[in-house]
Coordinates of C-alpha atoms (C1' of nucleotides) in Angstrom, one line a residue:
Chain A
M1 CA -0.2 -0.2 0.1
N2 CA 1.2 3.6 -1.3
P3 CA -0.6 6.0 0.1
I4 CA 0.7 9.5 -1.9
E5 CA -0.7 10.2 -5.0
D6 CA 1.1 12.8 -7.3
T7 CA -1.2 15.1 -9.5
M8 CA 1.7 15.7 -11.9
L9 CA 2.3 11.5 -12.6
I10 CA -1.6 11.4 -12.6
S11 CA -1.7 14.1 -15.4
Y12 CA 1.4 12.4 -17.3
T13 CA -0.2 8.7 -17.7
L14 CA -3.2 11.0 -19.1
D15 CA -2.2 13.7 -21.3
A16 CA 1.5 13.0 -22.1
G17 CA 1.9 15.1 -25.4
I18 CA -1.0 17.6 -24.5
N19 CA -0.2 19.2 -21.4
R20 CA 2.8 20.3 -19.4
H21 CA 2.3 18.0 -15.8
N22 CA 3.1 21.3 -13.3
M23 CA 0.7 22.0 -10.7
N24 CA 0.7 25.3 -12.2
A25 CA -0.3 24.6 -15.7
L26 CA -2.7 21.9 -14.3
S27 CA -5.0 25.0 -12.5
E28 CA -5.4 27.0 -15.1
I29 CA -6.6 23.6 -17.6
H30 CA -8.4 21.9 -15.4
L31 CA -9.9 24.4 -13.1
G32 CA -9.6 28.0 -15.0
H33 CA -7.6 29.1 -12.1
K34 CA -4.6 31.2 -12.7
T35 CA -2.0 30.7 -9.2
I36 CA 0.0 32.7 -7.8
T37 CA 3.4 31.3 -9.4
F38 CA 6.5 31.7 -7.1
K39 CA 8.1 33.6 -8.5
E40 CA 5.4 36.8 -8.1
L41 CA 6.5 35.7 -4.6
V42 CA 9.7 36.4 -3.7
G43 CA 10.2 38.5 -6.9
S44 CA 13.7 38.0 -9.2
G45 CA 16.8 39.9 -10.2
K46 CA 18.5 41.9 -7.3
N47 CA 14.7 42.1 -5.6
K48 CA 14.4 38.3 -4.8
L49 CA 13.6 37.5 -1.5
N50 CA 13.8 34.0 0.4
F51 CA 11.0 32.8 1.4
S52 CA 11.6 32.8 5.2
D53 CA 11.3 36.8 4.2
I54 CA 7.7 36.6 3.1
E55 CA 5.1 38.2 4.7
L56 CA 2.9 35.2 6.6
A57 CA -0.3 36.5 5.3
K58 CA 1.1 36.0 2.0
A59 CA 3.3 33.2 2.4
T60 CA 0.0 31.5 4.0
E61 CA -1.9 33.3 0.9
Y62 CA 0.3 31.3 -1.2
A63 CA 1.1 27.8 1.0
A64 CA -2.9 27.3 0.7
E65 CA -3.6 28.2 -2.4
D66 CA -1.0 25.1 -3.0
A67 CA -3.2 22.8 -0.9
D68 CA -6.3 23.4 -2.3
V69 CA -5.4 23.5 -5.8
T70 CA -3.6 19.9 -5.4
L71 CA -6.8 18.3 -3.9
R72 CA -9.2 19.8 -6.8
L73 CA -6.4 18.6 -9.3
Y74 CA -6.2 15.4 -7.3
E75 CA -10.2 15.1 -7.4
N76 CA -10.7 15.9 -11.0
L77 CA -7.5 14.3 -12.5
K78 CA -8.7 10.7 -10.4
E79 CA -12.3 10.2 -11.9
R80 CA -10.5 10.9 -15.3
M81 CA -8.2 8.2 -14.8
N82 CA -10.5 5.7 -14.2
E83 CA -13.2 6.2 -16.7
E84 CA -10.2 5.8 -19.0
K85 CA -8.7 3.1 -17.6
L86 CA -5.4 4.3 -17.1
N87 CA -5.3 4.0 -13.2
K88 CA -2.9 0.4 -13.6
I89 CA -0.2 3.0 -15.4
Y90 CA -0.1 5.1 -13.0
E91 CA 0.0 3.0 -10.0
Y92 CA 2.2 0.1 -11.5
F93 CA 4.7 2.2 -13.6
E94 CA 4.6 6.1 -11.9
K95 CA 4.0 5.8 -8.4
P96 CA 6.7 3.3 -7.5
M97 CA 9.2 5.6 -9.0
V98 CA 8.9 8.4 -6.5
K99 CA 10.7 7.3 -3.9
L100 CA 13.5 4.8 -6.2
L101 CA 14.3 7.3 -8.3
A102 CA 14.8 9.3 -4.6
K103 CA 17.0 7.0 -3.4
L104 CA 19.2 7.0 -6.8
E105 CA 19.7 10.8 -6.1
F106 CA 20.9 10.2 -2.5
N107 CA 23.1 7.7 -3.7
G108 CA 24.9 10.2 -6.2
I109 CA 28.2 8.8 -8.1
K110 CA 31.5 9.1 -6.7
V111 CA 33.7 11.6 -9.5
D112 CA 37.7 11.6 -9.2
V113 CA 37.9 15.3 -8.9
N114 CA 41.5 15.2 -9.5
Y115 CA 41.0 13.3 -12.7
L116 CA 38.8 15.8 -14.2
K117 CA 41.4 18.7 -13.3
K118 CA 43.7 17.0 -14.8
L119 CA 41.3 16.1 -18.4
S120 CA 40.7 20.0 -18.3
A121 CA 44.3 21.0 -18.5
Q122 CA 44.8 18.6 -21.2
F123 CA 41.8 19.9 -23.2
E124 CA 42.9 23.0 -23.1
K125 CA 46.1 22.6 -23.9
K126 CA 44.5 20.8 -27.2
L127 CA 42.3 23.5 -27.7
K128 CA 44.9 26.5 -27.4
K129 CA 46.7 24.6 -30.3
I130 CA 44.2 23.9 -32.8
E131 CA 42.7 27.6 -31.6
K132 CA 46.4 29.0 -33.3
D133 CA 46.0 26.8 -36.7
I134 CA 41.7 28.1 -37.2
F135 CA 43.2 31.8 -37.1
T136 CA 46.4 31.3 -39.0
V137 CA 44.2 28.9 -41.4
A138 CA 41.4 32.0 -41.1
G139 CA 43.6 35.2 -41.4
K140 CA 42.6 36.5 -38.2
E141 CA 40.8 36.1 -35.0
F142 CA 37.4 35.8 -34.2
N143 CA 35.1 33.6 -31.7
I144 CA 35.7 30.6 -32.8
G145 CA 32.2 29.1 -30.7
S146 CA 30.1 32.1 -32.8
P147 CA 28.2 29.7 -35.2
K148 CA 27.6 34.3 -36.9
Q149 CA 31.3 34.7 -36.9
L150 CA 32.2 31.2 -37.8
G151 CA 29.9 31.2 -41.0
E152 CA 31.4 34.7 -42.1
I153 CA 34.4 33.1 -42.5
I154 CA 33.3 29.9 -43.8
Y155 CA 31.3 31.6 -46.4
N156 CA 32.6 34.5 -47.4
E157 CA 36.8 35.1 -45.8
L158 CA 37.5 31.5 -46.8
K159 CA 34.4 30.8 -49.8
I160 CA 35.1 27.3 -48.9
A161 CA 32.0 26.4 -50.8
K162 CA 28.2 27.9 -51.6
L163 CA 26.2 29.2 -49.0
K164 CA 24.1 26.8 -46.6
K165 CA 21.9 28.0 -44.2
T166 CA 19.7 26.9 -41.5
R167 CA 15.8 27.1 -41.0
K168 CA 15.9 30.1 -39.5
G169 CA 17.9 31.6 -42.4
S170 CA 21.7 32.0 -40.8
L171 CA 24.4 30.7 -41.6
A172 CA 24.8 26.5 -41.3
T173 CA 27.8 25.7 -39.9
N174 CA 27.0 22.6 -38.0
A175 CA 28.7 18.8 -38.3
S176 CA 26.9 17.9 -40.9
V177 CA 27.6 20.8 -43.2
L178 CA 31.5 21.2 -41.8
E179 CA 31.9 17.1 -42.8
N180 CA 30.6 17.8 -46.2
L181 CA 32.9 20.9 -46.5
A182 CA 36.1 19.1 -45.8
L183 CA 35.1 16.6 -48.6
T184 CA 36.7 19.9 -50.6
G185 CA 39.9 19.0 -49.2
H186 CA 39.8 22.6 -47.6
K187 CA 41.4 21.7 -43.9
F188 CA 39.7 24.7 -42.1
P189 CA 36.5 22.5 -41.3
N190 CA 37.9 19.6 -39.6
L191 CA 39.3 21.8 -37.8
I192 CA 36.5 23.1 -36.5
L193 CA 35.3 20.1 -36.1
E194 CA 37.9 19.0 -33.9
W195 CA 37.9 22.0 -31.5
R196 CA 34.0 22.0 -31.3
Q197 CA 34.7 18.3 -30.0
V198 CA 37.5 19.1 -27.5
S199 CA 35.6 22.4 -26.1
K200 CA 32.1 20.6 -26.0
L201 CA 33.7 17.9 -23.7
K202 CA 36.1 20.7 -21.9
N203 CA 32.7 23.2 -20.6
T204 CA 30.3 20.5 -20.7
Y205 CA 31.7 18.1 -19.0
T206 CA 35.0 18.1 -17.8
D207 CA 34.6 21.7 -16.0
A208 CA 31.0 21.6 -15.4
L209 CA 31.2 18.4 -13.7
Q210 CA 33.3 19.6 -10.6
D211 CA 30.9 22.0 -9.9
H212 CA 28.6 19.7 -9.1
I213 CA 30.3 17.6 -6.5
S214 CA 28.6 17.8 -3.9
S215 CA 30.5 19.7 -0.3
K216 CA 28.9 16.8 2.0
T217 CA 28.6 13.6 -0.2
K218 CA 31.8 14.1 -2.4
R219 CA 29.3 12.7 -5.2
V220 CA 27.3 14.1 -7.8
H221 CA 23.5 14.1 -7.4
T222 CA 21.5 14.1 -10.8
S223 CA 18.0 14.6 -10.5
F224 CA 15.7 12.3 -12.2
L225 CA 12.7 14.0 -13.9
L226 CA 9.4 11.8 -13.9
A227 CA 7.4 13.6 -16.5
A228 CA 9.7 15.9 -18.7
T229 CA 9.4 13.0 -21.8
N230 CA 6.1 12.1 -24.4
T231 CA 7.0 8.4 -24.3
G232 CA 7.5 7.9 -20.5
R233 CA 11.2 7.8 -21.0
L234 CA 13.1 9.5 -17.9
A235 CA 15.5 12.5 -18.1
S236 CA 18.3 13.6 -15.9
S237 CA 19.0 17.4 -15.2
D238 CA 21.5 19.3 -13.0
P239 CA 23.5 17.4 -14.1
N240 CA 22.4 15.6 -17.0
L241 CA 24.0 11.6 -16.0
Q242 CA 22.4 10.8 -19.3
N243 CA 24.6 11.8 -21.7
I244 CA 28.0 11.5 -20.9
P245 CA 30.7 10.9 -23.7
I246 CA 31.3 7.7 -24.9
K247 CA 31.6 7.7 -28.7
S248 CA 34.9 9.3 -28.9
E249 CA 38.1 8.6 -28.3
D250 CA 38.4 11.6 -26.1
G251 CA 34.4 11.8 -24.6
R252 CA 35.3 7.5 -23.5
E253 CA 37.7 9.2 -20.9
I254 CA 34.8 11.0 -19.0
R255 CA 33.4 7.9 -18.3
K256 CA 36.7 7.1 -16.4
A257 CA 36.2 9.8 -14.2
F258 CA 33.2 8.0 -12.5
V259 CA 34.3 5.7 -9.9
A260 CA 33.5 3.3 -7.4
D261 CA 34.2 4.3 -3.8
K262 CA 37.1 2.6 -1.7
G263 CA 36.8 -1.7 -1.6
N264 CA 33.8 -1.0 -4.5
V265 CA 32.8 -1.7 -8.0
L266 CA 30.7 -0.5 -10.5
I267 CA 28.0 -3.0 -12.5
S268 CA 26.8 -1.7 -15.5
A269 CA 23.9 -3.5 -17.2
D270 CA 22.9 -3.3 -20.5
Y271 CA 19.5 -4.2 -22.4
N272 CA 20.9 -5.5 -26.2
Q273 CA 19.1 -4.3 -28.7
I274 CA 16.0 -3.7 -27.2
E275 CA 14.0 -1.6 -29.6
M276 CA 14.5 -3.8 -31.9
R277 CA 13.3 -7.1 -30.1
I278 CA 10.5 -4.6 -29.0
L279 CA 9.6 -3.7 -33.0
A280 CA 10.1 -7.7 -33.2
D281 CA 7.5 -8.3 -30.6
I282 CA 4.6 -5.4 -31.3
A283 CA 4.8 -5.6 -35.1
D284 CA 4.5 -9.6 -35.7
V285 CA 7.7 -10.0 -37.2
K286 CA 8.3 -13.5 -38.3
E287 CA 12.1 -13.5 -39.5
L288 CA 12.8 -10.9 -36.8
K289 CA 11.6 -13.1 -34.2
K290 CA 13.0 -16.1 -35.1
A291 CA 16.5 -14.5 -35.3
F292 CA 16.4 -13.3 -31.6
K293 CA 15.0 -16.7 -30.3
N294 CA 18.3 -18.2 -32.2
N295 CA 20.4 -15.2 -30.9
E296 CA 21.9 -14.1 -34.3
D297 CA 23.3 -10.7 -35.2
I298 CA 19.9 -8.9 -36.1
H299 CA 21.6 -6.1 -38.6
S300 CA 24.2 -8.9 -40.9
L301 CA 20.0 -10.4 -40.9
T302 CA 19.5 -7.3 -42.1
A303 CA 22.4 -6.8 -44.5
S304 CA 22.0 -10.1 -46.1
Q305 CA 18.1 -9.6 -46.3
V306 CA 18.1 -6.3 -47.9
F307 CA 21.5 -6.3 -50.1
N308 CA 20.5 -9.9 -51.1
V309 CA 23.8 -11.6 -50.1
P310 CA 24.5 -14.7 -48.6
I311 CA 24.9 -14.1 -44.0
D312 CA 28.5 -14.7 -44.5
K313 CA 29.2 -12.5 -47.6
V314 CA 28.1 -9.4 -45.4
N315 CA 30.9 -6.9 -45.2
E316 CA 31.7 -4.4 -42.3
D317 CA 30.0 -1.9 -44.5
L318 CA 26.5 -3.2 -45.4
R319 CA 26.3 -4.0 -42.6
R320 CA 26.9 -0.8 -40.9
K321 CA 24.3 0.6 -43.6
A322 CA 21.5 -1.9 -42.3
K323 CA 22.3 -0.7 -38.7
A324 CA 21.8 2.3 -39.8
I325 CA 18.1 1.6 -41.5
N326 CA 17.4 -0.6 -38.6
F327 CA 18.0 2.8 -36.5
G328 CA 15.9 4.7 -39.1
I329 CA 12.7 2.0 -38.8
I330 CA 12.8 2.8 -35.4
Y331 CA 12.5 6.2 -36.1
G332 CA 10.0 6.5 -39.0
I333 CA 12.9 6.3 -41.8
T334 CA 12.5 8.5 -44.2
Q335 CA 14.6 8.4 -47.7
Y336 CA 16.4 11.8 -46.8
G337 CA 16.9 10.8 -42.9
L338 CA 18.6 7.8 -44.0
A339 CA 20.6 9.5 -47.3
K340 CA 22.0 11.6 -45.2
Q341 CA 23.0 9.4 -42.3
I342 CA 25.0 7.0 -44.9
A343 CA 25.9 9.5 -47.5
V344 CA 24.0 7.6 -50.2
S345 CA 21.7 9.5 -53.0
N346 CA 17.9 9.4 -52.4
Q347 CA 17.2 6.9 -54.8
E348 CA 19.7 4.8 -53.0
A349 CA 18.5 5.1 -49.6
L350 CA 14.7 5.1 -51.4
D351 CA 15.3 1.3 -52.4
F352 CA 16.9 0.1 -49.4
I353 CA 13.7 0.9 -47.5
N354 CA 11.7 -0.6 -49.9
A355 CA 13.8 -3.6 -50.3
Y356 CA 13.8 -3.9 -46.6
F357 CA 9.6 -3.4 -46.4
K358 CA 9.7 -6.2 -48.7
K359 CA 11.8 -8.6 -46.6
F360 CA 10.1 -7.7 -43.5
P361 CA 6.2 -6.6 -44.6
E362 CA 4.8 -6.8 -41.1
I363 CA 6.9 -3.6 -40.1
K364 CA 5.1 -1.3 -42.9
D365 CA 1.9 -3.1 -41.6
Y366 CA 2.9 -1.7 -38.4
M367 CA 3.6 1.4 -39.4
N368 CA 0.3 2.3 -41.1
T369 CA -1.6 0.7 -38.7
T370 CA -0.5 2.8 -36.1
I371 CA -0.7 5.8 -38.4
K372 CA -4.1 4.7 -39.1
F373 CA -5.2 4.5 -35.1
C374 CA -3.3 7.6 -33.8
R375 CA -5.3 9.7 -36.6
T376 CA -8.7 8.6 -35.3
R377 CA -7.9 8.1 -31.9
G378 CA -5.4 11.1 -31.2
F379 CA -2.8 8.8 -29.2
V380 CA -0.9 5.9 -29.2
N381 CA -0.1 2.8 -26.6
N382 CA 2.6 1.2 -25.7
I383 CA 2.7 -2.7 -25.0
F384 CA 1.6 -1.9 -21.6
G385 CA -1.4 0.6 -22.4
R386 CA 0.7 3.5 -21.7
R387 CA -0.6 6.3 -23.9
I388 CA 0.9 8.9 -25.8
H389 CA -1.0 11.9 -27.5
L390 CA 0.1 13.5 -30.8
R391 CA -1.5 16.7 -31.0
G392 CA -0.4 17.3 -34.3
I393 CA -1.1 14.2 -36.4
N394 CA -4.0 15.7 -38.6
D395 CA -2.6 19.2 -38.7
K396 CA -2.9 19.9 -42.8
N397 CA 0.7 21.0 -42.7
F398 CA 2.4 18.2 -44.3
S399 CA 5.9 18.8 -42.7
V400 CA 3.8 18.9 -39.2
R401 CA 2.0 15.9 -40.0
S402 CA 4.9 13.9 -40.9
F403 CA 6.5 14.4 -38.2
Q404 CA 3.7 13.2 -35.8
E405 CA 3.9 10.3 -38.0
R406 CA 7.3 9.6 -37.7
A407 CA 7.1 9.9 -33.7
A408 CA 3.9 8.3 -34.1
I409 CA 5.4 5.1 -35.1
N410 CA 8.6 5.9 -32.4
A411 CA 6.6 6.2 -29.5
P412 CA 5.3 2.4 -29.0
I413 CA 9.1 1.5 -29.2
Q414 CA 10.7 3.9 -27.0
G415 CA 8.0 3.9 -24.4
S416 CA 7.4 0.3 -24.1
A417 CA 11.7 0.1 -23.4
A418 CA 10.8 3.1 -20.4
D419 CA 8.6 0.8 -19.5
I420 CA 11.2 -2.2 -19.5
I421 CA 12.8 -0.7 -17.7
R422 CA 11.1 0.6 -15.1
L423 CA 10.1 -2.5 -14.8
A424 CA 13.5 -4.0 -13.9
M425 CA 14.3 -0.2 -11.5
I426 CA 10.8 -1.5 -9.7
K427 CA 11.9 -5.5 -9.3
L428 CA 15.6 -4.6 -8.0
D429 CA 14.8 -2.4 -5.7
Q430 CA 12.6 -4.4 -4.0
I431 CA 15.4 -7.5 -4.1
I432 CA 17.7 -4.4 -2.4
E433 CA 15.1 -3.9 0.2
T434 CA 13.8 -7.1 0.9
D435 CA 16.9 -10.0 -0.1
K436 CA 19.8 -9.6 2.6
K437 CA 22.3 -10.9 0.6
F438 CA 22.3 -8.1 -2.0
K439 CA 24.3 -5.5 -1.2
T440 CA 23.9 -3.0 -3.7
K441 CA 23.1 0.5 -4.5
M442 CA 21.2 1.2 -8.0
L443 CA 23.2 4.3 -9.2
L444 CA 21.8 5.6 -12.9
Q445 CA 19.3 4.6 -15.2
I446 CA 20.4 5.7 -18.8
H447 CA 17.1 4.9 -20.9
D448 CA 18.6 1.2 -21.3
E449 CA 21.7 0.7 -19.0
L450 CA 21.5 0.5 -15.1
I451 CA 24.5 1.3 -13.1
F452 CA 24.7 -0.3 -9.5
E453 CA 27.3 -0.1 -6.5
C454 CA 28.6 -2.9 -4.0
S455 CA 31.5 -4.3 -2.7
Q456 CA 34.0 -6.1 -4.6
N457 CA 33.6 -9.3 -2.1
D458 CA 29.5 -9.3 -3.9
K459 CA 30.0 -8.5 -7.5
D460 CA 29.6 -12.0 -8.8
Y461 CA 26.3 -12.7 -6.7
V462 CA 24.9 -9.5 -7.6
K463 CA 25.8 -9.3 -11.0
K464 CA 24.1 -12.6 -11.5
V465 CA 20.6 -11.2 -9.6
I466 CA 20.2 -8.2 -11.7
K467 CA 20.8 -10.1 -14.9
E468 CA 18.5 -12.3 -13.9
A469 CA 15.9 -10.1 -12.7
M470 CA 16.1 -7.4 -15.9
I471 CA 16.0 -10.2 -18.6
S472 CA 12.5 -12.1 -16.4
V473 CA 10.6 -8.9 -16.6
S474 CA 9.5 -10.1 -19.7
I475 CA 7.1 -12.9 -18.5
S476 CA 5.2 -10.6 -16.1
D477 CA 1.9 -10.3 -15.9
Y478 CA 1.8 -6.8 -17.6
H479 CA 2.6 -8.5 -21.0
M480 CA 3.8 -11.7 -23.0
F481 CA 7.1 -10.8 -24.6
S482 CA 7.0 -13.1 -27.7
I483 CA 11.2 -12.8 -27.9
P484 CA 13.7 -13.3 -25.2
L485 CA 15.5 -10.5 -23.7
N486 CA 18.6 -10.2 -23.4
V487 CA 21.3 -8.4 -20.7
S488 CA 24.9 -7.6 -21.4
I489 CA 26.7 -6.7 -17.6
N490 CA 30.1 -6.0 -17.0
S491 CA 32.0 -4.6 -13.9
G492 CA 34.7 -2.3 -12.9
L493 CA 36.5 0.5 -10.7
N494 CA 34.9 2.9 -12.9
W495 CA 32.3 3.4 -15.3
G496 CA 34.4 3.3 -18.3
E497 CA 36.2 0.0 -17.6
A498 CA 32.2 -1.4 -16.4
H499 CA 30.8 -0.6 -19.8
Chain B
dC1 C1' 15.1 34.0 -24.5
dC2 C1' 15.8 32.0 -28.3
dG3 C1' 18.8 29.7 -32.1
dT4 C1' 22.6 26.4 -32.4
dT5 C1' 24.9 23.1 -31.7
dC6 C1' 25.8 18.7 -29.7
dA7 C1' 26.5 15.1 -26.0
dC8 C1' 24.0 10.5 -24.6
dG9 C1' 19.8 6.8 -25.8
Chain C
dA1 C1' 5.6 19.7 -52.7
dC2 C1' 8.4 18.3 -47.7
dG3 C1' 13.5 20.1 -46.8
dT4 C1' 12.7 16.2 -41.6
dA5 C1' 15.2 10.2 -39.2
dC6 C1' 12.9 9.2 -32.6
dG7 C1' 13.6 11.3 -27.1
dT8 C1' 16.4 14.1 -23.9
dG9 C1' 19.3 18.7 -21.6
dA10 C1' 23.7 21.9 -21.6
dA11 C1' 26.4 25.3 -22.8
dC12 C1' 27.1 29.5 -25.5
dG13 C1' 26.3 33.7 -28.2
dG14 C1' 23.3 37.2 -29.6
dG15 C1' 19.2 40.3 -29.5

DNA sequence: CCGTTCACG
DNA sequence: ACGTACGTGAACGGG
């Protein structure tokens, strides 16, 4: 029995994709009452007061309104939730997360501050060096971090290629544009790309992370947001620990700064290709389901089907392309998107997509059915019955409508994966609270990955239990999976090593 | 405060 | 005829 209720989470369960879920917004929408905001109460800028300095009568009015509005919202939303039969989503997927995430936030994760400082200095040196080269090539000094100034140099001074503009009409200098410019043989674009990467790592990670270390615990404590995404995923902020680098060489170094306490290890447990598995399940894709049951390499299989070559003749390049197609499918593929991603012509991309749908016709059916359903109902469901609303699905603007259609295809897949890992977290939290032999702390969730910390001595048992729990959520009361789940699990003294 | 860019799944 | 692959948050520049 969990007696705590939360209007924000009820609203999220009912209206994800329609509203924001904070009390002020909900009050205006459902009660037609504009609340006193905290900002109005305490002021802003240099006149900003502390809550303790607010006149008692005013503080009372604010606090009483808060309580009144919350109760009225609860009565209002609870009714709708029961009528629409969404109470199970709220009870089983939302409510248990509140206390659980509080524990994750409270636990925090240790970072090696000296190591971060060393990395910062290293990046700084690298930046200075690249900066010098950039100014030499440009023939003058400018703010490399200003896309406006950079665009001027690229298109007006160096005249590397003809103008590319962003949606809003400014000069485009993003990575994909620069990569194309690099093909002209000019060295400038690659210098910028390198500078961008290193400055990103330094500013956003090695420098900023140090400011987030708690002086009390010497650890970093993120905030997990439970009602921020449309799909059921969590989000993380202050700092965001769900986008710590891993893809580049320099980036991976940053993961090593996340360390286990003395005598402990970090454990990382990843669902393998969970979204492709869910696609195979919801779209009932015979070939894919068979492949997952037989533990086959799914991207090689795709390559062999789409490019019509025997599976043992699939080379690295074909596999890479097939992998991009599989990702694209989950995002609601377009020929333009795929063409850009794997650097082929629009026609070739279209041919690949057509070949793909011919081999996996159930996927095309799933897409059509999902969009049709969404057009009439205004929302889609994931495998557990979570609802995601797509407000613009019938918009008369082609671009808006297409965007919503792709989101409608993606939402049940991404959202089912999000709810599967929620179940795993809830299950593991119960084990943590009840199994005296299972001594471990849950630290982070990164969409398809969980990070734990436990004693060196316990790690073998802990890993076994985690893996078993994550894999077995599939045979729960909520949904019978037609495909097995798989989990990779590793441990080490730091996050880089545990991955 | 918005737009651009880029880090992640 | 659209100029997009889905979902996020943070840093920075510039009005």
